[in-house]
JSON list of C-alpha atoms in Angstrom, two decimals:
[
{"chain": "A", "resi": 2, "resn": "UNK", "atom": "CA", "xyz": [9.64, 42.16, -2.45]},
{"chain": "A", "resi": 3, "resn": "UNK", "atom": "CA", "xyz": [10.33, 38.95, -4.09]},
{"chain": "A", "resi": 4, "resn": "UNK", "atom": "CA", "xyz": [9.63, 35.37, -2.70]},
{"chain": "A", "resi": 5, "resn": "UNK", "atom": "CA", "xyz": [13.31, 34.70, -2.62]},
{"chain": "A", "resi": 6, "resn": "UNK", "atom": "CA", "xyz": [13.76, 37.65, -0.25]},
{"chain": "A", "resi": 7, "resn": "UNK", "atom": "CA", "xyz": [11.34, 36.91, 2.08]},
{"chain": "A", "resi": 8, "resn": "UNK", "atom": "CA", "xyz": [12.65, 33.44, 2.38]},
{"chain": "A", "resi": 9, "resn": "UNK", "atom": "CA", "xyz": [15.91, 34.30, 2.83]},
{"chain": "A", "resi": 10, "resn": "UNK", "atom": "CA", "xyz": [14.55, 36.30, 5.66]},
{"chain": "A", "resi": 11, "resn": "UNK", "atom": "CA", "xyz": [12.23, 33.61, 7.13]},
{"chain": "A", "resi": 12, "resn": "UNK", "atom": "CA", "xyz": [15.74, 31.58, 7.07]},
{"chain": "A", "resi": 13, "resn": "UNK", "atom": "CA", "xyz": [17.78, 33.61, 9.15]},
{"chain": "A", "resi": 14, "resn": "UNK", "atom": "CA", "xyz": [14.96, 34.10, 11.49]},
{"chain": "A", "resi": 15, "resn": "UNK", "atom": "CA", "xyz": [14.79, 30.30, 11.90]},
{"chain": "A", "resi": 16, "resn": "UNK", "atom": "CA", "xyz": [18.79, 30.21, 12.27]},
{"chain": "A", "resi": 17, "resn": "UNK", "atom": "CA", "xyz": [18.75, 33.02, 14.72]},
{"chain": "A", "resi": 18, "resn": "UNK", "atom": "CA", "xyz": [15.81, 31.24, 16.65]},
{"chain": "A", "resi": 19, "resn": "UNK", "atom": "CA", "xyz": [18.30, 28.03, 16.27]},
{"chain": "A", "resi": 20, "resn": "UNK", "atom": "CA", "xyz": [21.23, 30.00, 18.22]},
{"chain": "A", "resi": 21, "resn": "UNK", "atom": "CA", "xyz": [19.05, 30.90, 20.58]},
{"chain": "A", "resi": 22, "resn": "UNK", "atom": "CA", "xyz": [17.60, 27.64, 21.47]},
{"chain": "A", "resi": 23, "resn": "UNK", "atom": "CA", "xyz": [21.28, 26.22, 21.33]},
{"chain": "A", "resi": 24, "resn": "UNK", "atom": "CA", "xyz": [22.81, 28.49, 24.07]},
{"chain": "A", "resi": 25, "resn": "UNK", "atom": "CA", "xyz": [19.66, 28.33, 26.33]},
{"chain": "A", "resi": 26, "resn": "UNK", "atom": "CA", "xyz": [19.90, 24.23, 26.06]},
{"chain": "A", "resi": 27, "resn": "UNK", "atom": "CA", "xyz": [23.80, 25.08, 27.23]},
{"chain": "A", "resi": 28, "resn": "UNK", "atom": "CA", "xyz": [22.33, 27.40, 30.05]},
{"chain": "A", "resi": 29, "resn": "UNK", "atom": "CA", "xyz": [20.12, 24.69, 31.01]},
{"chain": "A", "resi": 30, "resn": "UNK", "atom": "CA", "xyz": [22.39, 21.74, 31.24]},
{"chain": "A", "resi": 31, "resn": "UNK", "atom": "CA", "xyz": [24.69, 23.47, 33.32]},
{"chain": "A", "resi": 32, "resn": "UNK", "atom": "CA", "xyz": [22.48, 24.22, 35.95]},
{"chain": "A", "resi": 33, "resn": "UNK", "atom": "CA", "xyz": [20.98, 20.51, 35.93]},
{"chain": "A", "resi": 34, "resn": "UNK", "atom": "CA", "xyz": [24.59, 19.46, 36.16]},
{"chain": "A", "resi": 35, "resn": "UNK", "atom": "CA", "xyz": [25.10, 21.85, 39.02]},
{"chain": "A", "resi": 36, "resn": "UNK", "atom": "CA", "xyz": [22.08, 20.47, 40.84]},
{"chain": "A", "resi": 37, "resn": "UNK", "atom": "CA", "xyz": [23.37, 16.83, 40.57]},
{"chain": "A", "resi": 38, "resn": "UNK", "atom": "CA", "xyz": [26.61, 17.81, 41.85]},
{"chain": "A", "resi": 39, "resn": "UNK", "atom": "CA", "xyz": [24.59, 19.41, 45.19]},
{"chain": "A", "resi": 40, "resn": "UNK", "atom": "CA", "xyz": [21.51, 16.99, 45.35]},
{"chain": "A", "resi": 41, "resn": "UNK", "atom": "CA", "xyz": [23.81, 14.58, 46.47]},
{"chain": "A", "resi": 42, "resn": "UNK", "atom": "CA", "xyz": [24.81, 15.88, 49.46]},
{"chain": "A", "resi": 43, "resn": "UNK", "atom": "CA", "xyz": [21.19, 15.85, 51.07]},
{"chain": "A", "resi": 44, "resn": "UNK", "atom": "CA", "xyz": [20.25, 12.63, 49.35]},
{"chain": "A", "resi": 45, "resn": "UNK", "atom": "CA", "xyz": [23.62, 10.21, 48.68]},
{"chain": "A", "resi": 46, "resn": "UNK", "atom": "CA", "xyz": [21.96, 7.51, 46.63]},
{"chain": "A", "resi": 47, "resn": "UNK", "atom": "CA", "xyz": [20.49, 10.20, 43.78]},
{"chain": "A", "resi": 48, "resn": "UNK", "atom": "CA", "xyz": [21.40, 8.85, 40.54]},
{"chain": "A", "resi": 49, "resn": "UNK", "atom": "CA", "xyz": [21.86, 11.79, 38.09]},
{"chain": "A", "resi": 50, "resn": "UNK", "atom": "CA", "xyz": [19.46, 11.43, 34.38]},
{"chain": "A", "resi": 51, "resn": "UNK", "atom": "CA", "xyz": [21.06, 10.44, 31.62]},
{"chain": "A", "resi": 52, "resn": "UNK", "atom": "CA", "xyz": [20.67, 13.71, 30.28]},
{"chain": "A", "resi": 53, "resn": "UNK", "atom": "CA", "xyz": [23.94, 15.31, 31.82]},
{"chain": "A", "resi": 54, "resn": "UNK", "atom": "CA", "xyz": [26.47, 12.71, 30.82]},
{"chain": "A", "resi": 55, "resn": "UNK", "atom": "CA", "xyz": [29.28, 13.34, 28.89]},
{"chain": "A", "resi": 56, "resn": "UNK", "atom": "CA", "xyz": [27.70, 13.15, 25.60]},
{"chain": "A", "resi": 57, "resn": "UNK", "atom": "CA", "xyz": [26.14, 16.85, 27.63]},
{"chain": "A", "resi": 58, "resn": "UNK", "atom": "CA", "xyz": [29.19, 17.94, 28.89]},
{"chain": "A", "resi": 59, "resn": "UNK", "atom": "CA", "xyz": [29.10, 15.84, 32.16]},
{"chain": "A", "resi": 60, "resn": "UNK", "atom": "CA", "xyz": [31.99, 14.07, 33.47]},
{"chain": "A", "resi": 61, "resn": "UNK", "atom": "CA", "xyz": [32.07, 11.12, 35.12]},
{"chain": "A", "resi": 62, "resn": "UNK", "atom": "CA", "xyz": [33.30, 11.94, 38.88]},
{"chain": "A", "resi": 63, "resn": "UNK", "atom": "CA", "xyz": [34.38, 9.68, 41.49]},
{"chain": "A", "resi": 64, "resn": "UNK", "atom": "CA", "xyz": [32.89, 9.35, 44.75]},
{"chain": "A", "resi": 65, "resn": "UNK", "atom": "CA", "xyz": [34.14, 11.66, 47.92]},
{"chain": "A", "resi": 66, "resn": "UNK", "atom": "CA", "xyz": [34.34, 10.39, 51.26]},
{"chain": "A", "resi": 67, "resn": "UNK", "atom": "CA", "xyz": [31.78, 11.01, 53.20]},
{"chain": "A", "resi": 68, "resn": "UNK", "atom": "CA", "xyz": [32.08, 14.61, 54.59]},
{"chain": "A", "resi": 69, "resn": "UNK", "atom": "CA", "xyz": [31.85, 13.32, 58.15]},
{"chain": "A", "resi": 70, "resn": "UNK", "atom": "CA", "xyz": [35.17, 10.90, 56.91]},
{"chain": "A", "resi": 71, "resn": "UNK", "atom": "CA", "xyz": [36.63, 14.37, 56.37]},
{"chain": "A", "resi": 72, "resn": "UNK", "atom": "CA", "xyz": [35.70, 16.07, 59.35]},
{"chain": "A", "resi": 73, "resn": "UNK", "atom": "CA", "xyz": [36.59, 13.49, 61.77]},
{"chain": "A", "resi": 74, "resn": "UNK", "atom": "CA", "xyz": [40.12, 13.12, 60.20]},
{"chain": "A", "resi": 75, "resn": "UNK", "atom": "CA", "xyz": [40.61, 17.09, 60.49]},
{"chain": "A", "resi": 76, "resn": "UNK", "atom": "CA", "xyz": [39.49, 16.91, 64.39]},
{"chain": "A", "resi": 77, "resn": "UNK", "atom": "CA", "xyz": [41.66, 18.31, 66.60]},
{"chain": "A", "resi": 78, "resn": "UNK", "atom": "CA", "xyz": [44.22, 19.37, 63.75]},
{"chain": "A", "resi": 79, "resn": "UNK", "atom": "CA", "xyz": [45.41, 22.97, 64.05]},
{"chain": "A", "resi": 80, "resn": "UNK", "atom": "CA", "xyz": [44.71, 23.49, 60.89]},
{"chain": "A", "resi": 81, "resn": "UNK", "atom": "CA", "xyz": [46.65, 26.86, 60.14]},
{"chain": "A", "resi": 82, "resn": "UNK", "atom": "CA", "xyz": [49.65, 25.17, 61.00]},
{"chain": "A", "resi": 83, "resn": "UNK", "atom": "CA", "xyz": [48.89, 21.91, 59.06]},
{"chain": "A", "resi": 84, "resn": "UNK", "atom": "CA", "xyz": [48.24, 24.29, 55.70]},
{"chain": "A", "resi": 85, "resn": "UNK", "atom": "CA", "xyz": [51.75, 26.82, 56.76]},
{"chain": "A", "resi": 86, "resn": "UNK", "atom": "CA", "xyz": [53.85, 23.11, 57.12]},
{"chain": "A", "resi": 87, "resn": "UNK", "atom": "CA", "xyz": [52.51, 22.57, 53.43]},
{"chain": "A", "resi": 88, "resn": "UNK", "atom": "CA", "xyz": [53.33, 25.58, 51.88]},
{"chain": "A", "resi": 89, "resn": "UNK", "atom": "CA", "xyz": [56.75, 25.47, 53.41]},
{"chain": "A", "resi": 90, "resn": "UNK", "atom": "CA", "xyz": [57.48, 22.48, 52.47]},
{"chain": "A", "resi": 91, "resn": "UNK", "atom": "CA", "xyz": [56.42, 23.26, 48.85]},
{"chain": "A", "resi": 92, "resn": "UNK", "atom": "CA", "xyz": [58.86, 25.98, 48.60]},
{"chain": "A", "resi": 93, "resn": "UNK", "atom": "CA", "xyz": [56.98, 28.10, 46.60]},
{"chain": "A", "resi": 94, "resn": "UNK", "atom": "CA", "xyz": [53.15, 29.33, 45.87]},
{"chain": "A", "resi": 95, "resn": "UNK", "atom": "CA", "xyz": [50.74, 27.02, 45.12]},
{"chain": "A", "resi": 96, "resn": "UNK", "atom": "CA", "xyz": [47.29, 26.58, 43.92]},
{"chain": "A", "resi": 97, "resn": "UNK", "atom": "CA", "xyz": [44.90, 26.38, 46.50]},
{"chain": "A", "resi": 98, "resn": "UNK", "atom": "CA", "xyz": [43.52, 22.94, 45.06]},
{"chain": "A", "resi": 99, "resn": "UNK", "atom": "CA", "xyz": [47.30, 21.63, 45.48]},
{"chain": "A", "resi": 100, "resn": "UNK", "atom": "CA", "xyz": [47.41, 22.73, 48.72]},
{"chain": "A", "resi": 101, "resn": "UNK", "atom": "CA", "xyz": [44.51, 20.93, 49.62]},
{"chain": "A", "resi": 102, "resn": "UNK", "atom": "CA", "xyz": [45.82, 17.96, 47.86]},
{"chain": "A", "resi": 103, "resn": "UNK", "atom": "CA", "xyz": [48.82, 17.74, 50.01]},
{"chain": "A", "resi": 104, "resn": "UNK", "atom": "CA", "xyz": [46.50, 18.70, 53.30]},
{"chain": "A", "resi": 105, "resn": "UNK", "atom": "CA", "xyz": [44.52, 15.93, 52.44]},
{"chain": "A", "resi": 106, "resn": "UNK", "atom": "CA", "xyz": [47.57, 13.59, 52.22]},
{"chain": "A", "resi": 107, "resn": "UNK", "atom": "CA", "xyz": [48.88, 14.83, 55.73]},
{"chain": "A", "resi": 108, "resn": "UNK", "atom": "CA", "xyz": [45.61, 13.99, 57.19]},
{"chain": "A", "resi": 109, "resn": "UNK", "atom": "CA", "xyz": [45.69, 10.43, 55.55]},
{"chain": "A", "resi": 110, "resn": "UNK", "atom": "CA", "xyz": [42.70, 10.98, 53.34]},
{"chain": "A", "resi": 111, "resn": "UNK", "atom": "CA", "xyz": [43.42, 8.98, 49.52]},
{"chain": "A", "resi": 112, "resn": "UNK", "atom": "CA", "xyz": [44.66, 11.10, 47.04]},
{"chain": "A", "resi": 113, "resn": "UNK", "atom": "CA", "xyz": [42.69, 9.25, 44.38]},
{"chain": "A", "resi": 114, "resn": "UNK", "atom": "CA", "xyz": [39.75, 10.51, 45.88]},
{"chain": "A", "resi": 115, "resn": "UNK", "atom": "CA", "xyz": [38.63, 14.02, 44.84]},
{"chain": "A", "resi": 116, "resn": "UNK", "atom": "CA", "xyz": [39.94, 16.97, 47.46]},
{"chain": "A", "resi": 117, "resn": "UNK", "atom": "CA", "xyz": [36.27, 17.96, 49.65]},
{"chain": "A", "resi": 118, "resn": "UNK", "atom": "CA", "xyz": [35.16, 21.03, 50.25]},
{"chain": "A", "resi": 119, "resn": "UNK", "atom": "CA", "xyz": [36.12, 21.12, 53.91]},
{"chain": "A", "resi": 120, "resn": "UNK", "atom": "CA", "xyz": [40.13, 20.93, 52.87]},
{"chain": "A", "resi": 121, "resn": "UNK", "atom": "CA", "xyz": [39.88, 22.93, 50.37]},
{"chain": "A", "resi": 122, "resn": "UNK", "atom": "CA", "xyz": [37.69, 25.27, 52.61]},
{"chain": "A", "resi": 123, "resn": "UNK", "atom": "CA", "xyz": [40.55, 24.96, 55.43]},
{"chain": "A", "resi": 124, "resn": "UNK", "atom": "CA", "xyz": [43.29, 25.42, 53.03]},
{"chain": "A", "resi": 125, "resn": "UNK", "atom": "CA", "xyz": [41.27, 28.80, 52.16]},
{"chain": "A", "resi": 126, "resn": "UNK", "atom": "CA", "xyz": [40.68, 30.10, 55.40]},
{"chain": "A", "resi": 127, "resn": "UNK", "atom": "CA", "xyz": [44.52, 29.23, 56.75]},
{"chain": "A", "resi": 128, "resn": "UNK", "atom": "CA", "xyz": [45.92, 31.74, 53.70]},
{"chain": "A", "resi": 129, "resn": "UNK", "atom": "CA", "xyz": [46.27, 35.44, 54.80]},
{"chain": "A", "resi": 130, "resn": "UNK", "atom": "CA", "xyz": [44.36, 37.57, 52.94]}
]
């Protein structure tokens, strides 16, 4: 075997190696990006690293209200009806994200802000399955 061969060889080892490395750094980012979108919830003032932003593949989010904001606004709101006024008055199907949109809206909870969980959750729950 010549020198050039086995060089070659080393090479696409390395590159291989290089792919590798690549798609496990992917792997990796995504589930740091998942825990700063959870950690959060049990501690509010966690700053996320620097190592997630969107140079990563983060993006920037804007707050939520608090989840206890959401909850008391949805108290004593029949909920199945709120969500079946909704998609009557859309007139035709609609995403579930939408729907919580326009739940949230009803309820008097900004648009601006990002739908929670909980109306999303409700919107969920009020669709037959």
């Amino acid at each position: 075997m010549s020198v050039a061969y086995e060089l070659k060889r080393k090479r696409a080892a390395l590159v291989e190696r290089l792919q590798q490395i690549a798609t496990e750094q992917t792997e990796i980012q995504g589930l740091m990006r998942a825990l700063d979108r959870v950690i959060p919830s049990y501690e509010p003032d966690y700053q996320a690293s620097g190592l997630t932003g969107p140079e990563y593949g983060g993006r920037s989010r804007k707050l939520k209200p608090p989840s206890s904001e959401v909850k008391a606004a949805m108290n004593g709101v029949n909920k199945r009806q709120a969500v079946l006024e909704v998609l009557r008055q859309a007139g035709e199907p609609i995403s579930v994200t939408d729907c919580a949109a326009k739940f949230a809206a009803k309820l008097g909870i900004p648009t601006s802000q990002p739908i929670s969980q909980t109306s999303h959750t409700a919107c969920r729950r009020s669709l037959p399955n």
